[in-house]
Coordinates of C-alpha atoms (C1' of nucleotides) in Angstrom, one line a residue:
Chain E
X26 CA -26.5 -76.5 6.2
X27 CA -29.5 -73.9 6.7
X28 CA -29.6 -70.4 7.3
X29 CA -30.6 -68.6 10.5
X30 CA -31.9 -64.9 11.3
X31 CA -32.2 -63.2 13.7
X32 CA -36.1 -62.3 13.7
X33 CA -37.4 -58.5 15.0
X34 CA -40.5 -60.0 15.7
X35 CA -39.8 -62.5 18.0
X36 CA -36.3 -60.7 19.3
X37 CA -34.8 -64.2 18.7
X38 CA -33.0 -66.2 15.6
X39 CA -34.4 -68.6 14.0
X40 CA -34.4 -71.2 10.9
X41 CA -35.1 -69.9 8.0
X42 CA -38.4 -71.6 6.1
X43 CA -39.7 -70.1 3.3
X44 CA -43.2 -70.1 2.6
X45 CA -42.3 -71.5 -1.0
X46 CA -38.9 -72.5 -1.6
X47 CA -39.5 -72.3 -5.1
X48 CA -39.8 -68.5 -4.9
X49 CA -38.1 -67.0 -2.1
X50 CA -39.3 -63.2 -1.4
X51 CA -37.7 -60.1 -0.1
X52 CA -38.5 -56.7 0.4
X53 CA -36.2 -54.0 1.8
X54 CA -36.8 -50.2 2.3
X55 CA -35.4 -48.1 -0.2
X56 CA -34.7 -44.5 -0.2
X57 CA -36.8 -41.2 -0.5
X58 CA -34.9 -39.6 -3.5
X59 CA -35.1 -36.0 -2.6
X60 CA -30.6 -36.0 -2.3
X61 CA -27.8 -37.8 -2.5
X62 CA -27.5 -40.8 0.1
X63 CA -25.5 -41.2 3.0
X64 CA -23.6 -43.8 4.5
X65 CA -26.6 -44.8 6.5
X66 CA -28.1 -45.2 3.5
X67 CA -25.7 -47.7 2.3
X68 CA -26.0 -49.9 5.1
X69 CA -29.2 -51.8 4.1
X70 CA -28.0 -52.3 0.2
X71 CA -24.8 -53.8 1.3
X72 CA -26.3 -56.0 4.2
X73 CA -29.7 -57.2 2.4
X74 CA -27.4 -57.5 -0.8
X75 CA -25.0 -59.8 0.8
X76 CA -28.2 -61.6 2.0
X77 CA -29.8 -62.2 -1.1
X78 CA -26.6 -63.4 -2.5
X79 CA -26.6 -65.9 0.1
X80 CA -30.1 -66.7 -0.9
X81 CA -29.5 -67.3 -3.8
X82 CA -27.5 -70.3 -3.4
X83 CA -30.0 -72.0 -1.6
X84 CA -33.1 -71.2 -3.5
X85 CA -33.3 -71.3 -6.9
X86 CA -35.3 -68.0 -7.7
X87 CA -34.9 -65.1 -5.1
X88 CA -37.3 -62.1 -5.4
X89 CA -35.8 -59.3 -4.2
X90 CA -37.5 -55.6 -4.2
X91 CA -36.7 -52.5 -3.2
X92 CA -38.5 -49.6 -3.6
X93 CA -38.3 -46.0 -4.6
X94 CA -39.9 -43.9 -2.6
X95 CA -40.6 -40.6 -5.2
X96 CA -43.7 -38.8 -3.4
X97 CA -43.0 -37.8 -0.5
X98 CA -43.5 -34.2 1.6
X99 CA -39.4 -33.8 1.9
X100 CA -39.2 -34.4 -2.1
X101 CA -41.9 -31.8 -2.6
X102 CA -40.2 -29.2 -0.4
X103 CA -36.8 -29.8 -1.9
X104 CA -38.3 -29.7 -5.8
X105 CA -40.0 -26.0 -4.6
X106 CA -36.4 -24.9 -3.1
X107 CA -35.1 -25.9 -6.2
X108 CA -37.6 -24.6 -8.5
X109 CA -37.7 -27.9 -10.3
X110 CA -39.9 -30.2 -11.3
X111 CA -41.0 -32.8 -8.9
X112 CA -40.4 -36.6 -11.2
X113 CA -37.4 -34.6 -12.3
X114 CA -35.6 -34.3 -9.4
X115 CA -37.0 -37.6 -7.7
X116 CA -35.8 -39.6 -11.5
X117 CA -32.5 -37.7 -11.0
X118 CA -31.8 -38.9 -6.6
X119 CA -33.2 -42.1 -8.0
X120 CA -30.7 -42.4 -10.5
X121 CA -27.7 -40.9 -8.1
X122 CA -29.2 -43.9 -5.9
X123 CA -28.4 -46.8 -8.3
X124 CA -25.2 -45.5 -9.3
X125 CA -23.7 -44.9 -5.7
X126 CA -25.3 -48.5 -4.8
X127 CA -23.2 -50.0 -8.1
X128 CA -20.4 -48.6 -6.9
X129 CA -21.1 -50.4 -3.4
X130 CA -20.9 -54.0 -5.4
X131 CA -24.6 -54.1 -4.7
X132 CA -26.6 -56.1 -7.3
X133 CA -29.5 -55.1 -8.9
X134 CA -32.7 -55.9 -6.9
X135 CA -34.7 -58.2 -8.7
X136 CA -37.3 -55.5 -8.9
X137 CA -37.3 -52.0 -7.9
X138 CA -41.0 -50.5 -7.4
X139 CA -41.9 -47.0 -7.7
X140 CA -44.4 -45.4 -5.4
X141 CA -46.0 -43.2 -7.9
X142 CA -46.1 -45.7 -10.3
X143 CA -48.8 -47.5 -7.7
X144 CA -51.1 -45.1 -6.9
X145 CA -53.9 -47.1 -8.0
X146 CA -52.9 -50.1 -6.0
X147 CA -52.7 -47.8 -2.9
X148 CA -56.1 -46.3 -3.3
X149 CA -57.7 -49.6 -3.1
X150 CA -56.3 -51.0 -0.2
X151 CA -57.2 -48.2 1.5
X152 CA -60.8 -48.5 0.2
X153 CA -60.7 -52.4 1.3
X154 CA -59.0 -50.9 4.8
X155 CA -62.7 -48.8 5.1
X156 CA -64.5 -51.6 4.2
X157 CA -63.2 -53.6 6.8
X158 CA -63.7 -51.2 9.2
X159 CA -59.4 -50.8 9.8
X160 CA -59.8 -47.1 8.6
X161 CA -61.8 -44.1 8.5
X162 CA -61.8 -40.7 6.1
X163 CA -62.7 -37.5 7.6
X164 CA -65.7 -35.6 5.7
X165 CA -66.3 -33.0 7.6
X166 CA -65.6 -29.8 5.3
X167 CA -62.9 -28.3 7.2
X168 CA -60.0 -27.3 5.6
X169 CA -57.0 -28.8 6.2
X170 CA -58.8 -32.0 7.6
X171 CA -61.0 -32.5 4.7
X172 CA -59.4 -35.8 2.5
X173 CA -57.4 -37.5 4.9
X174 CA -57.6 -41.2 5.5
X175 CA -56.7 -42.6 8.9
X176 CA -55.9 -45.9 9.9
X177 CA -57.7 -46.5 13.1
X178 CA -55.0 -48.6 15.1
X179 CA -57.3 -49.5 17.8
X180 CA -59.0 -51.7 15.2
X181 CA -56.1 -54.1 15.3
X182 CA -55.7 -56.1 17.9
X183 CA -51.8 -57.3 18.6
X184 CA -50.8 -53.3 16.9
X185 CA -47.3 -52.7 18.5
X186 CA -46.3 -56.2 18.1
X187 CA -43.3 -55.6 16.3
X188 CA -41.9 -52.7 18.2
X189 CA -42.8 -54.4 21.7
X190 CA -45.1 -51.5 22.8
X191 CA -48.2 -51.3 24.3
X192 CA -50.8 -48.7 22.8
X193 CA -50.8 -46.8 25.7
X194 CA -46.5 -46.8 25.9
X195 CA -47.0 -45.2 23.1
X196 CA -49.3 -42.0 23.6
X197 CA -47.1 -41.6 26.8
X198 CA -44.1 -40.8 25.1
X199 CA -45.5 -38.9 22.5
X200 CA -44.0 -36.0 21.1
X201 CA -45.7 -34.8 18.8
X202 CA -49.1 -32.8 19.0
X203 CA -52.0 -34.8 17.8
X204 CA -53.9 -33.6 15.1
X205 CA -57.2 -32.8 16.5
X206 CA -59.3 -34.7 14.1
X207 CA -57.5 -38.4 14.7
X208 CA -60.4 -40.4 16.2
X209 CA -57.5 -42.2 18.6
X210 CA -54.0 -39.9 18.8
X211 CA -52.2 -43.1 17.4
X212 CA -54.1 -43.5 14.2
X213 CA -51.8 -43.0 11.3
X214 CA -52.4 -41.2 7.5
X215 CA -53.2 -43.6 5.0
X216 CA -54.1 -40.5 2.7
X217 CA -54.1 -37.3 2.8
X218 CA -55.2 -34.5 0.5
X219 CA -53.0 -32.1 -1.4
X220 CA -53.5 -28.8 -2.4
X221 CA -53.5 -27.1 -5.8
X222 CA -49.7 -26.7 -6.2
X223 CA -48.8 -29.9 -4.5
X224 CA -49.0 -33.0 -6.4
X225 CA -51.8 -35.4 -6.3
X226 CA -54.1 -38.2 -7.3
X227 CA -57.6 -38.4 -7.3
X228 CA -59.3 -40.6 -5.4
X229 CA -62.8 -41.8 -3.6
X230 CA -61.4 -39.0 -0.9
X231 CA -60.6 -36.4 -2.9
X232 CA -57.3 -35.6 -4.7
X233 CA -54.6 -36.2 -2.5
X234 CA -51.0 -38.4 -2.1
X235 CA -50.7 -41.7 -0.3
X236 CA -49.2 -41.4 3.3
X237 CA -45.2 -43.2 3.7
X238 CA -46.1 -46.4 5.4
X239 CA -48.7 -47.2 2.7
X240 CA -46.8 -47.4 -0.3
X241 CA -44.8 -50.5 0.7
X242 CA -47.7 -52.6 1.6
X243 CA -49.1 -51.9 -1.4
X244 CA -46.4 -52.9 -3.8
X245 CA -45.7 -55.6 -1.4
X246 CA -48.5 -57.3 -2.4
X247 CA -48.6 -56.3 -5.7
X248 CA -45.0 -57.7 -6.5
X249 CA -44.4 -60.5 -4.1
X250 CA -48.1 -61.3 -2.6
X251 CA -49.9 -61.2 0.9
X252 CA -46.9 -62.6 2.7
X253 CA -43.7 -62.5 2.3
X254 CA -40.3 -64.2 3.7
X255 CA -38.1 -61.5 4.6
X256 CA -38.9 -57.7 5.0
X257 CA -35.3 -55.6 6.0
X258 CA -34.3 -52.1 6.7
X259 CA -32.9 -49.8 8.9
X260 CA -33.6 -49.7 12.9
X261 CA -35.3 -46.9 13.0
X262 CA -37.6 -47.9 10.9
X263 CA -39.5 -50.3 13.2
X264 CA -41.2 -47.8 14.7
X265 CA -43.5 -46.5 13.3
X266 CA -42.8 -47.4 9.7
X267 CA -43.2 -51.4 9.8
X268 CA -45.2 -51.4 12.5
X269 CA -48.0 -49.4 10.1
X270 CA -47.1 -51.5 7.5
X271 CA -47.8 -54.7 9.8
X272 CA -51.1 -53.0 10.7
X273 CA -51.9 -52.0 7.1
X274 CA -51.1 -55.7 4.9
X275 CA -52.3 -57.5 8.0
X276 CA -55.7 -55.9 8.1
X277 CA -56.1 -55.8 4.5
X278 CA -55.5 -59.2 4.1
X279 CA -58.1 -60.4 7.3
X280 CA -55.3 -61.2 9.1
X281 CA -52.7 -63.2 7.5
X282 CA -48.9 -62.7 8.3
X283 CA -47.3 -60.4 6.2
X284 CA -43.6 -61.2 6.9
X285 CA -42.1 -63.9 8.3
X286 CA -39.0 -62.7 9.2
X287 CA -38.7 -59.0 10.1
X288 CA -34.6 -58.0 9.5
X289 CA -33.5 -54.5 10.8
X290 CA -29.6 -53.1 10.0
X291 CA -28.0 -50.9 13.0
X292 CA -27.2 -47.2 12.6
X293 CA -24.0 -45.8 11.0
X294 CA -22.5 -42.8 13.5
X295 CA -19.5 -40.8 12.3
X296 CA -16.9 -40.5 14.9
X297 CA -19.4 -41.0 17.8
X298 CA -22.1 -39.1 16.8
X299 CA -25.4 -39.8 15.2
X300 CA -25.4 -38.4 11.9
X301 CA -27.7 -34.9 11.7
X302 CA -28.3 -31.9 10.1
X303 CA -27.6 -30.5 13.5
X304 CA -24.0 -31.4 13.7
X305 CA -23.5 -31.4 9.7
X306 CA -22.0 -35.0 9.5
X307 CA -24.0 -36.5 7.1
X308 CA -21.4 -38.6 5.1
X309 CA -22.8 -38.8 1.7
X310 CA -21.6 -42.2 -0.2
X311 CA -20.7 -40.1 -3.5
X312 CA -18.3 -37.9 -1.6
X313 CA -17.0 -40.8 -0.1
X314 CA -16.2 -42.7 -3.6
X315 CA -14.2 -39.2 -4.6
X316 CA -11.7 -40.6 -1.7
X317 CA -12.4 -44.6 -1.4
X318 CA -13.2 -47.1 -3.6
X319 CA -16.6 -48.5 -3.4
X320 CA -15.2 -51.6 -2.1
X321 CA -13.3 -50.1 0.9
X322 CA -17.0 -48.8 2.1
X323 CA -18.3 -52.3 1.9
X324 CA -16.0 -54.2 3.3
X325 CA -16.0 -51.5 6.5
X326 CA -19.9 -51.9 6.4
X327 CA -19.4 -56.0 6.3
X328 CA -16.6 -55.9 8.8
X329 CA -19.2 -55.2 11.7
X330 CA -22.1 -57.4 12.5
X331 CA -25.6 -55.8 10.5
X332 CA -27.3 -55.7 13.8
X333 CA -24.9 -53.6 16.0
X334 CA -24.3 -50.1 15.9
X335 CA -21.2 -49.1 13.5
X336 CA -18.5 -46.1 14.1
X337 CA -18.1 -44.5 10.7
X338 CA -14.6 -43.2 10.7
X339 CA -11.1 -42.2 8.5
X340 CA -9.4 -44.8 10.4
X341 CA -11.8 -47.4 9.9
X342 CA -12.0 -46.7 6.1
X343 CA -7.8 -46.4 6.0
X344 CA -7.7 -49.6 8.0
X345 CA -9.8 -51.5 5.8
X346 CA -8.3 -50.4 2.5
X347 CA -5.3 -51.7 4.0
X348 CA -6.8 -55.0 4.2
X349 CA -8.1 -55.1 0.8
X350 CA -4.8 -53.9 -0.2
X351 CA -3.7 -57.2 1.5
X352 CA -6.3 -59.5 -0.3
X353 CA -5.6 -58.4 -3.1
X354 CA -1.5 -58.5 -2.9
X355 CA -2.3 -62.1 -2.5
X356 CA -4.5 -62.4 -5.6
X357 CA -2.5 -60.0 -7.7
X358 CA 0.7 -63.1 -6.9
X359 CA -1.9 -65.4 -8.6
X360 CA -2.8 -63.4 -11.2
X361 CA -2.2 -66.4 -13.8
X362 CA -3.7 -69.1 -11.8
X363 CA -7.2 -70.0 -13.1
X364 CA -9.8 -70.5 -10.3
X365 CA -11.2 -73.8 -10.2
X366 CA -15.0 -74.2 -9.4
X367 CA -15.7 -75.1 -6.2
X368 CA -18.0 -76.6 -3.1
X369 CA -17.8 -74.0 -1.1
X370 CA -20.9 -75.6 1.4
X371 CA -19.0 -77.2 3.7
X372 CA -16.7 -74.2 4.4
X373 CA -16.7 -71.9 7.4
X374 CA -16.9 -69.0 6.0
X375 CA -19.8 -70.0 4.2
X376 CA -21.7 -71.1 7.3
X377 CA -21.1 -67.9 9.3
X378 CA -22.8 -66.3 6.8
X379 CA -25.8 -68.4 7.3
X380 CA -25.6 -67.6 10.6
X381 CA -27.9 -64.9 10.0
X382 CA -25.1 -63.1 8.3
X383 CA -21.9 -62.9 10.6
X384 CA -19.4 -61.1 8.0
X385 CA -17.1 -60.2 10.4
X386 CA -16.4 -64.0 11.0
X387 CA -16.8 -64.5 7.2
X388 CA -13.9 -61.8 6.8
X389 CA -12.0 -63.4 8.8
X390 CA -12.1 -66.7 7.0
X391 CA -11.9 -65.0 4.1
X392 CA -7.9 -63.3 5.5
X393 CA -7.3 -67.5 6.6
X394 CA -8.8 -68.5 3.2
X395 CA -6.1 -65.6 1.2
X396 CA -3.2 -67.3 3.2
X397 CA -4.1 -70.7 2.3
X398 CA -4.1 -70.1 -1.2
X399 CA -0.6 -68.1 -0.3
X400 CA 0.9 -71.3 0.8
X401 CA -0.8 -73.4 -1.9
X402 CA 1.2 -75.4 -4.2
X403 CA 0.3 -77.3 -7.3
X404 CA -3.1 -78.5 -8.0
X405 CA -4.3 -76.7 -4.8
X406 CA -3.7 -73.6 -5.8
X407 CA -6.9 -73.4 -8.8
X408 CA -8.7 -74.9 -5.8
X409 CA -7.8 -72.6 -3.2
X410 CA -7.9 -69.5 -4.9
X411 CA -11.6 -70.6 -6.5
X412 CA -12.4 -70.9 -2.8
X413 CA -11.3 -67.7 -1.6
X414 CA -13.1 -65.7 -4.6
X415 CA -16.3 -68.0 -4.1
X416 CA -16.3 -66.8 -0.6
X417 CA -15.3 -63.2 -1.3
X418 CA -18.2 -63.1 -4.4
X419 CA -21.1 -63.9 -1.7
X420 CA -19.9 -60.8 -0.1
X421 CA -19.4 -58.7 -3.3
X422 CA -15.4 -58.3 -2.8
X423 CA -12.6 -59.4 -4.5
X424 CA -13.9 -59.3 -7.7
X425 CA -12.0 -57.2 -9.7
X426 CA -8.8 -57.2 -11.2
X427 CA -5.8 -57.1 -8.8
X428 CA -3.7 -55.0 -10.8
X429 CA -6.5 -52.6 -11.4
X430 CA -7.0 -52.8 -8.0
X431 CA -3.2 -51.4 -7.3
X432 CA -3.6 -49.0 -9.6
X433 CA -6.3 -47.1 -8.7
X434 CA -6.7 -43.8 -8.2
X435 CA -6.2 -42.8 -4.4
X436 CA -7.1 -39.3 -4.9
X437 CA -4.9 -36.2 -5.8
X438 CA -3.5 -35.8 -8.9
X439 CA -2.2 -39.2 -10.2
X440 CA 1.2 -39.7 -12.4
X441 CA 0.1 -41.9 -15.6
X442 CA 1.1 -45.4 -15.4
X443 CA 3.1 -44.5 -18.5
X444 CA 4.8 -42.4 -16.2
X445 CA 5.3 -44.7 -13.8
X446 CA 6.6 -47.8 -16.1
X447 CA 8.9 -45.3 -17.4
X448 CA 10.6 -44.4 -14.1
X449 CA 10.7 -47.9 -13.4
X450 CA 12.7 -48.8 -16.4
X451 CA 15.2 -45.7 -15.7
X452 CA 15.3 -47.0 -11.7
X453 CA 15.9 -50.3 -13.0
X454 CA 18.9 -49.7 -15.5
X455 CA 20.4 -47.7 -12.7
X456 CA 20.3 -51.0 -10.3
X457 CA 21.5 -52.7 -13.2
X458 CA 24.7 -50.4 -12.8
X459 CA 24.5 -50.7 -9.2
X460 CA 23.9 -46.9 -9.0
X461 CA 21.6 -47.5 -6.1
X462 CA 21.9 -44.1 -4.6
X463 CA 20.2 -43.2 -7.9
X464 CA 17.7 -46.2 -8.0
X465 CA 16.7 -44.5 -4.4
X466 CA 16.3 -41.2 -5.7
X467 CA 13.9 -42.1 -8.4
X468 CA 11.7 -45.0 -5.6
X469 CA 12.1 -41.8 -3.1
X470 CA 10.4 -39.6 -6.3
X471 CA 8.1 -42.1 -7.7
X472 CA 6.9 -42.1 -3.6
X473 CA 6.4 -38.6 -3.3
X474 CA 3.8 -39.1 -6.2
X475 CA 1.6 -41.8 -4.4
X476 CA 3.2 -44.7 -5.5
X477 CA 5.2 -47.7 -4.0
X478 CA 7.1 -49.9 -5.9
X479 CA 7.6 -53.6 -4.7
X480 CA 10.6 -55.7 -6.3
X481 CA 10.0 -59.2 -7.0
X482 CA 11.9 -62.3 -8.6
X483 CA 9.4 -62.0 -11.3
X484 CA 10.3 -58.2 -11.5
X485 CA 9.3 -54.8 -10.5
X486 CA 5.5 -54.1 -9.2
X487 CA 4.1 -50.9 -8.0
X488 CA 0.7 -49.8 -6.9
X489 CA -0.9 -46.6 -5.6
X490 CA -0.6 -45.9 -1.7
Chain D
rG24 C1' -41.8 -42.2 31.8
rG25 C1' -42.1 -46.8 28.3
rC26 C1' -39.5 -50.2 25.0
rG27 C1' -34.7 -51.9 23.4
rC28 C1' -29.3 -52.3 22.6
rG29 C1' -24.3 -52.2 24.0
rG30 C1' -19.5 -52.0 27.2
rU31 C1' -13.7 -57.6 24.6
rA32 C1' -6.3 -55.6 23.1
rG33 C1' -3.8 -48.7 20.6
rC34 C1' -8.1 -48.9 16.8
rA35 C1' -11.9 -52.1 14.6
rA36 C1' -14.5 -56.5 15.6
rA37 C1' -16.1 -62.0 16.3
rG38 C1' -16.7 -65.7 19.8
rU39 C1' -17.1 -69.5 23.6
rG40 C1' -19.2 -72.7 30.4
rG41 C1' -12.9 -74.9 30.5
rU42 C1' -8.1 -69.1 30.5
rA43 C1' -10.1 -65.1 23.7
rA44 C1' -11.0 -65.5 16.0
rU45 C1' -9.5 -62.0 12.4
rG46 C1' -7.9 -57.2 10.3
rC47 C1' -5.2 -52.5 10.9
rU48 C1' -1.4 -50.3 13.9
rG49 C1' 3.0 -51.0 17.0
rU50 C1' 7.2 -54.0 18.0
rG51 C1' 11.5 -58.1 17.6
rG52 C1' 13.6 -61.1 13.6
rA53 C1' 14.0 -63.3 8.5
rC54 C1' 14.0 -61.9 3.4
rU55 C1' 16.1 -57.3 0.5
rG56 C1' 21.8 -53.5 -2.2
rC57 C1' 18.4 -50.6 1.0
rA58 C1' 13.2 -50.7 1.0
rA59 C1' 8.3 -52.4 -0.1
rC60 C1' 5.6 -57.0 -0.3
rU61 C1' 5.8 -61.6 2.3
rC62 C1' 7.2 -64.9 6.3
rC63 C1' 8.2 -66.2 11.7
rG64 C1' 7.3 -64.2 16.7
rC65 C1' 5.4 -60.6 20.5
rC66 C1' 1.5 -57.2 22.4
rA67 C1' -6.0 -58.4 26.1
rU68 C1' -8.0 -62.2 31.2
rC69 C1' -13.3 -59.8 28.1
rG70 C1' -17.1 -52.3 32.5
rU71 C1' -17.5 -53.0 38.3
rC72 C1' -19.3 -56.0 42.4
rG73 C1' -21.7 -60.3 44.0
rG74 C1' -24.0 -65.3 42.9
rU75 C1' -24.5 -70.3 40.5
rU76 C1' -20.6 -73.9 39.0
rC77 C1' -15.2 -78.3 39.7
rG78 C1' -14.5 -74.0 36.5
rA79 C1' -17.5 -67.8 33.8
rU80 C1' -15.5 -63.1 29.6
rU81 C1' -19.5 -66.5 28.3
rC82 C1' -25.5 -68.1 33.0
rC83 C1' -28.1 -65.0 37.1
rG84 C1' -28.5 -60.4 40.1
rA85 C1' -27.1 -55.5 41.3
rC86 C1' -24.5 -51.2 40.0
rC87 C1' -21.7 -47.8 36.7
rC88 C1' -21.1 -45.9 31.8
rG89 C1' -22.6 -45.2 26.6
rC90 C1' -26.5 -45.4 23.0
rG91 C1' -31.2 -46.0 20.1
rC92 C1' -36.5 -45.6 19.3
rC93 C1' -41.4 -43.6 21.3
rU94 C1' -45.5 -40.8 14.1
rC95 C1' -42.7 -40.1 8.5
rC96 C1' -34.4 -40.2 10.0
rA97 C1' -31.3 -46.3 6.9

RNA sequence: GGCGCGGUAGCAAAGUGGUAAUGCUGUGGACUGCAACUCCGCCAUCGUCGGUUCGAUUCCGACCCGCGCCUCCA
């Protein structure tokens, strides 16, 4: 029983060794808090989140961090479009963040770093980068040049590993002019100086802000050391982002590895299309959670494979809350049967997870799992249904109430459950005087007001739909 | 131009060298006063063309189509 990922860096999977088995560490790419967070955003929690769930019943001490990225050029512009005060406004997205991620099932990382809160930790690696020669500050007086701190890529020999390109692949496709005072056109900022009005730190180059790629290797090391097991996030941030990183930690630390194992979630599309500020599809998670629970949006973003692409849709979402609505019809019949504890090791569900994380399979054991537990009888049933919601918990679903569940709001403006028990009792006296023309009339109303009403031995259920 | 990914049922999505999980939808039936829920059943030959093989959706090659990245977008 041992987990297998699928590995950036060498485009293959592999076994899974930590470097100390005692500690296991893990750092993913959190957001830059300048708005709300879009589904794309989500993508990473939910995956790396399932992930360190997994972990965590292997190891016995997971370090997982994520970071807060709250300097950043697009948090400045937004703070001066808003007239408000940069920490505010980053403290506020950052918050938003955490709350949309909650709602997503996601657990807390085990530590959540702030970039601003590690300026000093930035400024010297960059002075060690000097030192060693990986990097190089321009002196030269001229405004607008004066203060920044390259890294000079050149210096490194295997830079482009992770991405699979060659220096020289790269300059080709450039798009982007190169600033004229870059020793090579590939170096990248390490540091660069800030005006009066922007925000800044001093430092051996002058006051200035730390560039994007430096601030995770520097709180890298800080919280989880030189190298680490796992370092996740989204696709697109292999290049340039964790290839800089690579170059920065690597170089910093005279060569030692920096991850092991470089994870990278596909992209979210809506509908086809890459979500832009061109075609205005951005689908942020809190608008979402006005229309689905949390839940629905993680089990859509588990019921694809973290490496492909996904197709963001109303279908998809509709479709999967129909399958929760199963899950959970099957859990709400159990409502009284205690879960029994259980091995869940030997299960399949459990080892397409470690196969570096299929959840589609997993969700599929997970429907066969519910319908076991349907047919259960007897002393099989605590054991079955402490299987299923073992199997469910590594994937954050399934665990909350099943009549809750029914009953929650579906948008639009809900009847109170009062309400609803109390059409049920006048439906239900009119069956009892076989009046079932008016039984009909008051399912028929109670269905105009979103809700359907299921009867049973043990009586009558309803639920929101 | 460089690097990389993908094309599986109406939709979504796994998977395997020996004729394809799972969910949603649709559909036939059972259950029900009627429904809903649930249960039983049905609905694909895996982009195209070749090759390797006893046998390929799964390996190799070509082609077609779609997509991503190439300096700050998860």
């Amino acid at each position: 029983m041992s987990l297998t990922l699928y590995n950036t860096l060498t485009r293959s999977k592999q076994p899974f060794e930590p470097i100390d088995s005692e500690r296991v560490t893990m750092y993913v790419c959190g957001p830059t808090v300048y708005n709300r967070v879009h589904i794309g955003n989500a993508r990473p929690a939910v995956v790396f989140d399932t992930l360190y769930r997994v972990l965590n019943t292997l190891y016995p001490k997971v370090e997982y961090a994520r970071n807060i990225t709250d300097i950043d050029d697009k948090i400045m512009k937004t703070a001066a479009e808003l007239g408000e005060n940069i920490s505010a406004l980053s403290a506020r997205y950052a918050q938003a963040y955490f709350d949309d991620m909650a709602a997503l099932n996601n657990l807390s990382p085990t530590i959540v770093p702030y970039a601003t809160q590690h300026i000093p930790e930035m400024i010297n690696m960059v002075a060690r980068l000097i030192d060693k020669g990986h990097a190089y500050n321009i002196d030269n007086g001229i405004e607008g040049e004066q203060g920044h701190v390259l890294f000079a890529v050149q210096s490194m020999a295997d830079y482009g590993a992770l991405s699979g390109r060659s220096l020289d692949d790269m300059l080709a496709g450039a798009r982007v002019e190169v600033a004229s005072y870059k020793k090579y056109a590939g170096d990248f900022v390490l540091w660069k100086p800030s005006a009066d009005n922007e925000p800044g730190w001093d430092s051996p180059w002058g006051r200035g802000r730390p560039g994007w790629h430096l601030e995770c290797s520097a709180m890298i090391e800080k919280h989880l050391g030189d190298s680490i097991d796992i370092h996740g996030g989204g696709q697109d941030l292999i290049f340039p982002h964790h290839e800089n990183e690579i170059a920065q930690s690597c170089c910093a630390h005279d060569g030692k590895p920096f991850a092991n194992i470089w994870m990278h979630n596909g992209f979210i599309n809506i509908e086809g299309e890459k979500m832009s500020k061109s075609l205005g599809n951005f689908r942020m998670v809190n608008d979402l959670l006005e229309q689905y629970p949390g839940e629905v949006l993680r089990y859509v973003i588990l019921s694809a494979h973290y490496r492909s692409e996904q197709n963001f849709g109303k279908d998809l979402l509709d479709s999967a809350w129909r399958s929760l609505d199963t899950l959970y019809g099957f859990l709400r019949t159990q409502n009284d049967t205690q879960a029994a504890s259980v091995d869940i090791s030997d299960s399949d569900a459990y080892s397409a997870l470690l196969d570096d994380l299929n959840t589609p399979m997993a969700i599929s054991e997970l429907h066969k799992l519910a319908r076991e537990m349907h047919c259960a009888e007897g002393a099989n049933l605590p054991l079955a249904k402490g299987r299923l919601l073992a199997i469910a918990g590594l994937m954050g679903l399934l665990q909350q109430n099943p009549e809750e569940w029914f009953t929650l709001s579906r948008g639009g403006d809900d009847i109170s459950a009062e309400q609803v028990e109390a059409l049920i009792a006048k439906r239900n006296q009119a069956k009892a005087d076989k009046d079932y023309a008016g039984a009909d009339v008051v399912r028929e109303e109670l269905k105009l007001l979103g809700v359907v009403l299921e009867d049973s031995r043990e009586g009558t259920k309803w639920r929101r739909g």
